[in-house]
Coordinates of N, CA and C in Angstrom, one line a residue:
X1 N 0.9 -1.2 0.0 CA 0.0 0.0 0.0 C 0.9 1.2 0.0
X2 N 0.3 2.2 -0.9 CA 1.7 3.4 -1.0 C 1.5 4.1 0.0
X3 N 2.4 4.9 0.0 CA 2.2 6.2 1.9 C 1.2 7.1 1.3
X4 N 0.3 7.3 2.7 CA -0.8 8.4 2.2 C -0.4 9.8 2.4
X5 N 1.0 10.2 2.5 CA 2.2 11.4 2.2 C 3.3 11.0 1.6
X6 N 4.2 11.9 1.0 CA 5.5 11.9 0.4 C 6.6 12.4 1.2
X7 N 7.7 12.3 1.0 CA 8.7 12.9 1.5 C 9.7 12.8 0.3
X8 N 11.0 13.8 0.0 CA 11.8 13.4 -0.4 C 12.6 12.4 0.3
X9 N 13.5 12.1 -0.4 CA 14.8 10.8 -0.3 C 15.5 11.8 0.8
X10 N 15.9 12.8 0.4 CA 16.6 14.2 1.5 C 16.5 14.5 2.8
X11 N 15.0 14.2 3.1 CA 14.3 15.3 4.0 C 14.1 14.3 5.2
X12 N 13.5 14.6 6.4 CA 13.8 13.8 7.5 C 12.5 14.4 8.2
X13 N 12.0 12.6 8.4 CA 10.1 13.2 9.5 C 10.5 12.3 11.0
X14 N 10.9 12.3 12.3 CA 11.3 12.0 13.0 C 10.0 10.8 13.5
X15 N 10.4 10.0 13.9 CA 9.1 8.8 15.0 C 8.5 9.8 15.2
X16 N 7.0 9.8 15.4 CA 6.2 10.9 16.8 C 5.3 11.6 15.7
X17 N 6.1 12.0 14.8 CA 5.4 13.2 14.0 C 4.4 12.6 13.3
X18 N 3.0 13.0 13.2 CA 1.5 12.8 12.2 C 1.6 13.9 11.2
X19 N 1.7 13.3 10.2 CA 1.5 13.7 8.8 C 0.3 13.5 8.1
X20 N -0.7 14.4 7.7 CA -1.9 14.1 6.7 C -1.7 13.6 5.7
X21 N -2.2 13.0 5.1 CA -2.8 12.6 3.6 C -2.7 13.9 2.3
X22 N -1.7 13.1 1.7 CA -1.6 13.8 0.5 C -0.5 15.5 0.8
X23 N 0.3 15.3 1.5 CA 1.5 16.3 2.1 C 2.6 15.5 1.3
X24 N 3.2 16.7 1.6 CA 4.8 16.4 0.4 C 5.7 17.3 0.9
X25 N 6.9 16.7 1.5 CA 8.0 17.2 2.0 C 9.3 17.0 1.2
X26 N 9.4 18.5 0.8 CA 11.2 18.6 -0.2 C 12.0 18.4 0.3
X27 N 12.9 18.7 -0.5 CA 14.7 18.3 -0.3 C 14.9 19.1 1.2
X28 N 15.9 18.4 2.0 CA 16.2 18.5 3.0 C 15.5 19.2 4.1
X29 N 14.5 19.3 4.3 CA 13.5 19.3 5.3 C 13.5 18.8 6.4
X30 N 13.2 18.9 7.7 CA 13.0 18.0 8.9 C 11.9 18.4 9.8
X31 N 11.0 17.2 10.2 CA 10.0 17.2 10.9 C 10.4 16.8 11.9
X32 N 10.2 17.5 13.3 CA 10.6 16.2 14.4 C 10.0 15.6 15.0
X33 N 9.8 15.0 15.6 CA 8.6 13.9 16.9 C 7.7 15.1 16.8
X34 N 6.4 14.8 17.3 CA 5.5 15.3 18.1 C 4.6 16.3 17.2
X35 N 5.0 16.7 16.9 CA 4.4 17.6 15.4 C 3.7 17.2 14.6
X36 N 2.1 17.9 14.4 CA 1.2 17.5 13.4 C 1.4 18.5 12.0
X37 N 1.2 18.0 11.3 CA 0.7 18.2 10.0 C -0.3 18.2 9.5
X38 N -1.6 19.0 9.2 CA -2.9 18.4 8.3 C -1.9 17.4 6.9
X39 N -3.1 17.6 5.8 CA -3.6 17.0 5.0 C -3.4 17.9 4.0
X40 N -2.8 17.4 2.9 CA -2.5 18.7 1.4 C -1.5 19.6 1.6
X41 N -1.0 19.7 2.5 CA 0.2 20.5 2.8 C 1.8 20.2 1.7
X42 N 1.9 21.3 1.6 CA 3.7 21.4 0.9 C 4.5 22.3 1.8
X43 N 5.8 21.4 1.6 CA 6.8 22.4 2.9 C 7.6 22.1 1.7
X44 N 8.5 23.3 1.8 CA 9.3 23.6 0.5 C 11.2 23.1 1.1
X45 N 12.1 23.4 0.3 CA 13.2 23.1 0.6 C 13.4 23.4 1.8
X46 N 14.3 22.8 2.6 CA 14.5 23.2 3.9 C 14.0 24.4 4.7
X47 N 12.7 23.4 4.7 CA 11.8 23.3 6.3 C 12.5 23.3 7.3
X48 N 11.7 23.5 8.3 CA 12.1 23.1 9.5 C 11.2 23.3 10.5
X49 N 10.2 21.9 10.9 CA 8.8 22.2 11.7 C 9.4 21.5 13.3
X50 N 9.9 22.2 13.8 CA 9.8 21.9 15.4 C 8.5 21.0 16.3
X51 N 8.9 20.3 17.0 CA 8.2 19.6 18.3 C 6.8 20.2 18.6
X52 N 6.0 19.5 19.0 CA 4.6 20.4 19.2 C 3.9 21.3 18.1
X53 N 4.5 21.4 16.9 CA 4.2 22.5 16.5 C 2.8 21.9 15.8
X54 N 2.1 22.6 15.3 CA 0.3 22.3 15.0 C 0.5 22.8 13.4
X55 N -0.1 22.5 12.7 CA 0.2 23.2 10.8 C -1.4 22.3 10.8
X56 N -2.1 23.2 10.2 CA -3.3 22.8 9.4 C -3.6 21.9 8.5
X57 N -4.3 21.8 7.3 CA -4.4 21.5 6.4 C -4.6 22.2 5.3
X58 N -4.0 21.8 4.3 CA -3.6 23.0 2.5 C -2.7 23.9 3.2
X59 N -1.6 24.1 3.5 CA -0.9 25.0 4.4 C -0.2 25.0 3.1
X60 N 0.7 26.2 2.9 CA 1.9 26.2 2.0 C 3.3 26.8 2.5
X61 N 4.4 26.1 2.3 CA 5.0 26.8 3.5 C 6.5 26.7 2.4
X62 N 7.3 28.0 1.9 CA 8.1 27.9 0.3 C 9.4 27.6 1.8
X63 N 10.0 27.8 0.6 CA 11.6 27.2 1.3 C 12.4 28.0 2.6
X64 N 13.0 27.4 3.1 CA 13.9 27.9 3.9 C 13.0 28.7 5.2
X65 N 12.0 28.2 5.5 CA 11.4 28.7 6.4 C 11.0 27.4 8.1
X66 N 11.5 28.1 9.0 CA 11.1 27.2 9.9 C 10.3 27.9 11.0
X67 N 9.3 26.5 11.2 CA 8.1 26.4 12.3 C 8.9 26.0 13.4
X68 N 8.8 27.2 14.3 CA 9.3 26.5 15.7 C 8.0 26.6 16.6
X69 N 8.7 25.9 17.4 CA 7.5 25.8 18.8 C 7.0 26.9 19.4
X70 N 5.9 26.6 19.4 CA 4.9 27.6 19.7 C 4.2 28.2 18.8
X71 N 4.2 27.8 17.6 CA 3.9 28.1 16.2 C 2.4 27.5 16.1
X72 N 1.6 28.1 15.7 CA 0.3 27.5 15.4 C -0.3 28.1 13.9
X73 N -0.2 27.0 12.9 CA -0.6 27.7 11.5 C -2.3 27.2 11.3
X74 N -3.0 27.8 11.5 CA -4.4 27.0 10.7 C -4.4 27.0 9.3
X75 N -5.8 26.3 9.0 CA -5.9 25.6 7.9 C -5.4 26.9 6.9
X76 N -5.3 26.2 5.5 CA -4.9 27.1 4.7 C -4.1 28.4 4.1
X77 N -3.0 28.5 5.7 CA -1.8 29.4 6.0 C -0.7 29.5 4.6
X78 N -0.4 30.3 3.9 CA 1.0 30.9 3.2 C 2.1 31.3 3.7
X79 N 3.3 30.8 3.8 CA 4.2 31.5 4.4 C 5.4 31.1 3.0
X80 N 5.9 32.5 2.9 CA 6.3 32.9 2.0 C 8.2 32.5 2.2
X81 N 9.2 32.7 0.7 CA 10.2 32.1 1.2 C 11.3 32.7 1.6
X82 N 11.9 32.4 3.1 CA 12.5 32.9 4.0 C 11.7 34.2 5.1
X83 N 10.6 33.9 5.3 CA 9.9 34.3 6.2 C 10.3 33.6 7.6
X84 N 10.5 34.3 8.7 CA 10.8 33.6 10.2 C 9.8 34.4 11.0
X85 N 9.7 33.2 12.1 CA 9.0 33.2 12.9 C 10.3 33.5 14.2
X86 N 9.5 34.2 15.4 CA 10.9 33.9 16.5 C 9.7 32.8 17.7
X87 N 9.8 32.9 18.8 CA 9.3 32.0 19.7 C 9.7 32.3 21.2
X88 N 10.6 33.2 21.3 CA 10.9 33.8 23.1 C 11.0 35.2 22.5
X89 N 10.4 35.9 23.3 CA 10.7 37.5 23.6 C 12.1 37.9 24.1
X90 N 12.7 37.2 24.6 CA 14.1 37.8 25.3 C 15.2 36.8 25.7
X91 N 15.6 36.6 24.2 CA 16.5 35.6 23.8 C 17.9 36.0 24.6
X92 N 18.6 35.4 25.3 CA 20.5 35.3 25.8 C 20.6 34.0 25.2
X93 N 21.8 34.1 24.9 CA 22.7 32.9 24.9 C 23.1 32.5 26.2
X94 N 23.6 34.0 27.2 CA 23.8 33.5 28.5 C 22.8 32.9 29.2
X95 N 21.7 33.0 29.0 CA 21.0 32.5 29.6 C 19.1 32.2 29.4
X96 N 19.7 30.6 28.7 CA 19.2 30.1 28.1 C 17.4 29.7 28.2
X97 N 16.4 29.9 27.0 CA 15.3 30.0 27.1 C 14.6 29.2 26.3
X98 N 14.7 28.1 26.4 CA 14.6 26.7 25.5 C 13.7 25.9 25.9
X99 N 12.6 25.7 26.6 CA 11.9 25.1 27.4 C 10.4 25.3 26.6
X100 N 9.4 24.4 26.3 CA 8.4 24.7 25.8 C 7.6 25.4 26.6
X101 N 8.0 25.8 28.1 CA 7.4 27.4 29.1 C 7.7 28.2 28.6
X102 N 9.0 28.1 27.7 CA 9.9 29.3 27.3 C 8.8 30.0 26.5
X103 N 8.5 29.1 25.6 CA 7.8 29.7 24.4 C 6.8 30.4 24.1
X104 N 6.3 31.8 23.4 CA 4.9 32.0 23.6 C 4.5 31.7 22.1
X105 N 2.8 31.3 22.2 CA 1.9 31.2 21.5 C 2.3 32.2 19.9
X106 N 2.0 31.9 19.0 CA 1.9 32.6 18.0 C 0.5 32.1 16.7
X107 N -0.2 32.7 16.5 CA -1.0 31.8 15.6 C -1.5 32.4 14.7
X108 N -1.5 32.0 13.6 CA -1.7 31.9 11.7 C -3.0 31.4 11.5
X109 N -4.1 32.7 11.5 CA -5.4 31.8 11.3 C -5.6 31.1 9.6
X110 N -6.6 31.1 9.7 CA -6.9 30.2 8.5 C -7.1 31.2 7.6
X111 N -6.3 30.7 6.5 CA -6.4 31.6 5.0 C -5.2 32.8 5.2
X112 N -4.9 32.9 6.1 CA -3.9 34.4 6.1 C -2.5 34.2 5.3
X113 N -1.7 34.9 4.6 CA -0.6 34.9 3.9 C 0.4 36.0 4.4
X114 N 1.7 35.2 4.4 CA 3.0 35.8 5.1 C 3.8 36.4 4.1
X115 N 4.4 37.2 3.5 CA 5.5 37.5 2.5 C 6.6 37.1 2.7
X116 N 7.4 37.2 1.1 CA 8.8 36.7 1.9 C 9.5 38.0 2.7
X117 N 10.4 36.8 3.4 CA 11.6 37.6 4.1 C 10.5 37.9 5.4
X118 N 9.5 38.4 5.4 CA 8.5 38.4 6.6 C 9.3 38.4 7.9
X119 N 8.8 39.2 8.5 CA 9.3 38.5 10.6 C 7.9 38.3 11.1
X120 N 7.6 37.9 12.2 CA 6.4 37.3 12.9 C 7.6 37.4 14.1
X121 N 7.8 38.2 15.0 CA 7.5 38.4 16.7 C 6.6 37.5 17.3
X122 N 7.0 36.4 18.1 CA 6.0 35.7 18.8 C 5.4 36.4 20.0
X123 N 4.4 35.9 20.2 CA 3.1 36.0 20.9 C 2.6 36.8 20.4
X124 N 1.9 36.9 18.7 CA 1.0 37.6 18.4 C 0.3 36.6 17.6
X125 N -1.3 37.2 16.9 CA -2.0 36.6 16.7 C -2.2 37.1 15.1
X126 N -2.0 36.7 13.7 CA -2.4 36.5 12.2 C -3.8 36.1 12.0
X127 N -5.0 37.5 11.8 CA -6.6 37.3 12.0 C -6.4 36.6 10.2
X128 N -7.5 35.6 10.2 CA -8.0 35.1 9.4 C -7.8 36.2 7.6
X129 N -7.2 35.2 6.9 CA -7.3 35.9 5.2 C -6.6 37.2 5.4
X130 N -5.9 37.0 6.5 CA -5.0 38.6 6.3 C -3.9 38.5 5.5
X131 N -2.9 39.7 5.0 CA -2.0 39.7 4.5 C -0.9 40.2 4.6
X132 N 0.0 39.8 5.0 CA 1.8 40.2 5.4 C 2.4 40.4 4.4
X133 N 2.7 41.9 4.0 CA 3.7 42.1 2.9 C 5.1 41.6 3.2
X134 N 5.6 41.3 2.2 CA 6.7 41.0 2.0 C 7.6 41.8 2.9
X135 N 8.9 41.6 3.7 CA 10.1 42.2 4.3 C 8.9 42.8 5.8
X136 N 7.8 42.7 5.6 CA 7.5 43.6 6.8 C 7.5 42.9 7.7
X137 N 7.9 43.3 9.2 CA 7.7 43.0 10.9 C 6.8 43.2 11.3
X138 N 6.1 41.9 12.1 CA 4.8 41.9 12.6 C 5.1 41.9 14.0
X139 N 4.6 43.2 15.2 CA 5.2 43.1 16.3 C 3.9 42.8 17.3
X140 N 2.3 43.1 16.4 CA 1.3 43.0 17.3 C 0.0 42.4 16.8
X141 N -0.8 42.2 16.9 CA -1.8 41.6 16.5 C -2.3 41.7 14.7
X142 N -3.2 41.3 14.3 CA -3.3 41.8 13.1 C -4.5 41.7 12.6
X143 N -5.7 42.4 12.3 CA -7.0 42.2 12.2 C -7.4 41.0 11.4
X144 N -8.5 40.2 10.9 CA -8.6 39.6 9.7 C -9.2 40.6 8.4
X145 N -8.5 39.6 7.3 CA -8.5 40.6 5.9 C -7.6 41.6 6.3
X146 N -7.0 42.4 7.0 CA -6.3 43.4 6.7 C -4.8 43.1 6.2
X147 N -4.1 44.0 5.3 CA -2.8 44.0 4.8 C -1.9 45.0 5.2
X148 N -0.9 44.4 5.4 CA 0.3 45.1 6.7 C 1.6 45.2 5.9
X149 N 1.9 46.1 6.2 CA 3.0 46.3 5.5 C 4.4 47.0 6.7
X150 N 5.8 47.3 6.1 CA 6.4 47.9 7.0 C 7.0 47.8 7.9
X151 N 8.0 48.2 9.0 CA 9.0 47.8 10.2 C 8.5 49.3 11.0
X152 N 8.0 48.5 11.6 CA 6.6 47.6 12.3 C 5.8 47.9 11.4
X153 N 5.0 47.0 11.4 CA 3.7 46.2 9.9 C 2.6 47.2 10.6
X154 N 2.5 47.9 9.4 CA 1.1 48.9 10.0 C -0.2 48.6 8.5
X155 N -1.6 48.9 9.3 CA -2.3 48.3 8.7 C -2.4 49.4 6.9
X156 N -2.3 48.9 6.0 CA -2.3 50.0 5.1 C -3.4 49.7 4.1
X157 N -4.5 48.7 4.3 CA -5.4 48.4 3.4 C -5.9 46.9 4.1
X158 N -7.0 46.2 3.0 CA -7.6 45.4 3.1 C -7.5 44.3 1.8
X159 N -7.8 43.0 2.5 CA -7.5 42.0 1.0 C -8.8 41.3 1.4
X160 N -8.9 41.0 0.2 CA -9.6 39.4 -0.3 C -9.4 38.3 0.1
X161 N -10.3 37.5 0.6 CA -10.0 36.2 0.8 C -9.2 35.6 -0.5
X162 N -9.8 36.1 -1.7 CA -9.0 35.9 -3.1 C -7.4 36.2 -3.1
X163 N -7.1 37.2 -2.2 CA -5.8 37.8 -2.2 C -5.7 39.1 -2.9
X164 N -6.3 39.3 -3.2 CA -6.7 40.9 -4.3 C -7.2 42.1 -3.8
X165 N -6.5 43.2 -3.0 CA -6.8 44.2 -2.5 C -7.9 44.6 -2.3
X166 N -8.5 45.0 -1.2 CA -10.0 45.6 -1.5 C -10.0 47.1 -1.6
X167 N -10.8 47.8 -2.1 CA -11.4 49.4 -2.4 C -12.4 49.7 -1.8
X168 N -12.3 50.4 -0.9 CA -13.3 50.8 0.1 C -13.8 52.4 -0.2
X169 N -15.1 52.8 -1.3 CA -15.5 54.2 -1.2 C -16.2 54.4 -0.5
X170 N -17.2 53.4 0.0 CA -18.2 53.5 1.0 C -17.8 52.5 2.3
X171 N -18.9 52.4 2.9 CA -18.8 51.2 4.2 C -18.6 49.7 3.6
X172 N -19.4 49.7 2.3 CA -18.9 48.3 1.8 C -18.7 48.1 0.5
X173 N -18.0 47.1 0.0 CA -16.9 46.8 -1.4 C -17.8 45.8 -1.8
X174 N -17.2 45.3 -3.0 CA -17.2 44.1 -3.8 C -15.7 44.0 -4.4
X175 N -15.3 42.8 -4.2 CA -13.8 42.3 -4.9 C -14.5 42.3 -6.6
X176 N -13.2 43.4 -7.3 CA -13.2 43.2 -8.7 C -12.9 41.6 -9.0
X177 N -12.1 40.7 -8.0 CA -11.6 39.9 -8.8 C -13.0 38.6 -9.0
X178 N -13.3 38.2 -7.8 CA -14.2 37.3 -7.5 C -15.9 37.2 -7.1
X179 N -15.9 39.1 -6.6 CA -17.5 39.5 -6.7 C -17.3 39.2 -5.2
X180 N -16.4 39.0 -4.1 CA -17.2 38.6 -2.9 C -17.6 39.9 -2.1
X181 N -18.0 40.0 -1.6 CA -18.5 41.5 -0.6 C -18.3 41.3 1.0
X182 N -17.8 42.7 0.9 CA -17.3 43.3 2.2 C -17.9 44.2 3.0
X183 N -17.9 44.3 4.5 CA -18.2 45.4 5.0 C -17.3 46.1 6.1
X184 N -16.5 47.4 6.0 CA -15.6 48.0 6.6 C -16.8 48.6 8.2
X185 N -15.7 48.1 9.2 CA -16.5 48.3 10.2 C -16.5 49.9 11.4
X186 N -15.2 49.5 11.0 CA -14.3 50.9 11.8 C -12.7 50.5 11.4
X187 N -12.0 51.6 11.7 CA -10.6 51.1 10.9 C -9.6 49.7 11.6
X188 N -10.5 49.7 12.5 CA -9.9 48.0 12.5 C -10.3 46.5 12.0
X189 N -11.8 46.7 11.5 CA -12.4 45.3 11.5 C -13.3 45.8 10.3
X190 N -13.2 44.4 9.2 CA -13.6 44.1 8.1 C -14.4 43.1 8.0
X191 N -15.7 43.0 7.7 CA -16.6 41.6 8.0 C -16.8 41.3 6.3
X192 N -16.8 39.8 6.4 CA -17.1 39.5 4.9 C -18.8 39.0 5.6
X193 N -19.7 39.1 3.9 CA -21.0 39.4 3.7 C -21.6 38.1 3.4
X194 N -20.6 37.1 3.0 CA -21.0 35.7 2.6 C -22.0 35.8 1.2
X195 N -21.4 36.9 0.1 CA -22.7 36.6 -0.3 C -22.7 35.3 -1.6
X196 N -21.5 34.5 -1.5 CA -21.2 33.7 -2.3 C -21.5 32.5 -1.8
X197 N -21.5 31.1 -2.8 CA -22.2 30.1 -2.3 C -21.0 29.2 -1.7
X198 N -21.4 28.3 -0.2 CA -20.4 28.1 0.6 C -19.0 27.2 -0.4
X199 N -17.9 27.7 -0.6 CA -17.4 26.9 -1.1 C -16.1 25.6 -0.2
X200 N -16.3 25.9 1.3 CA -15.4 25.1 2.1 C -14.6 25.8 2.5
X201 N -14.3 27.1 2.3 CA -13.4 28.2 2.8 C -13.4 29.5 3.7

């Protein structure tokens, strides 16, 4: 019976670790014990998904990027290539912070996209379908649908679940790309209108 995931010949999934159905792991990658993975996932050239760490399902994760602990990606997360995450606020060498107490929470809701080169500061929270420009630092929370740009990532607009910027003249939009509709709430929160038929997303 064939594996219900791939790995390259390269790449390395430790004992411990659960992998979904239909995931594919590249050239030199490593998974270690204890780490789940949904289902449909791609981790690109050297990965690197740490112990405990949680990854959704349809996740896409390009090269050279590593999940460390305390990392929580929900379903359908983008992280872009050479985007980092950190996982202690107040890293020494002298004096070491390595402990899964050490670590705080970080979490990647479902649908939201990271750019490359990206930073992610842990202990903050990536709201659903939002979007991380490229090179920018995430130091604080991040609404959903909103797009962040900058050092420190400030909010400079709004995306589409599609990925396609939204245009706000009034209180609410419609995406040119896909027709979905929006409603701006106050300058921090964006409600989608559902006016499309459920597609699983």
């Amino acid at each position: 019976m064939a594996a219900a995931w791939w790995k390259h010949e390269s790449a390395y999934v430790d004992e411990g670790a659960k992998i979904g159905e239909g995931t594919k792991i590249w050239h030199f990658s490593h998974v270690m014990g204890g780490a789940q993975i949904g289902a449909h996932c791609t981790l690109g050239q050297n990965v690197f998904v740490a112990r405990n760490v949680t990854i959704g399902g349809h996740c896409k994760i390009q090269n050279n990027v590593s999940v460390y602990e305390g990392v929580v990606l929900e379903d359908y997360v983008f992280c872009g290539p050479s985007m980092v995450f950190t996982n202690v606020k107040t890293p020494r060498s002298a004096f070491p912070r390595n402990t899964s107490d050490d670590y705080l929470e970080t979490r990647v809701k479902r649908g939201a996209s990271i750019g490359a080169n990206a930073t992610v500061v842990c202990g903050v929270t990536i709201g659903e379908w939002a979007f991380v420009a490229a090179g920018a630092v995430v130091t604080k929370d991040v609404p959903d649908y909103a797009l962040v740009a900058g050092v420190p990532a400030r909010i400079i607009g709004w995306a589409c679940r599609c990925g396609v910027p939204l245009r706000f003249e009034d209180d609410e939009t419609v995406c040119r790309e896909c027709g979905r509709r929006y409603r701006r709430l106050d300058e921090q929160h964006v409600e989608y209108l559902h006016n499309l038929p459920d597609e699983g997303l």
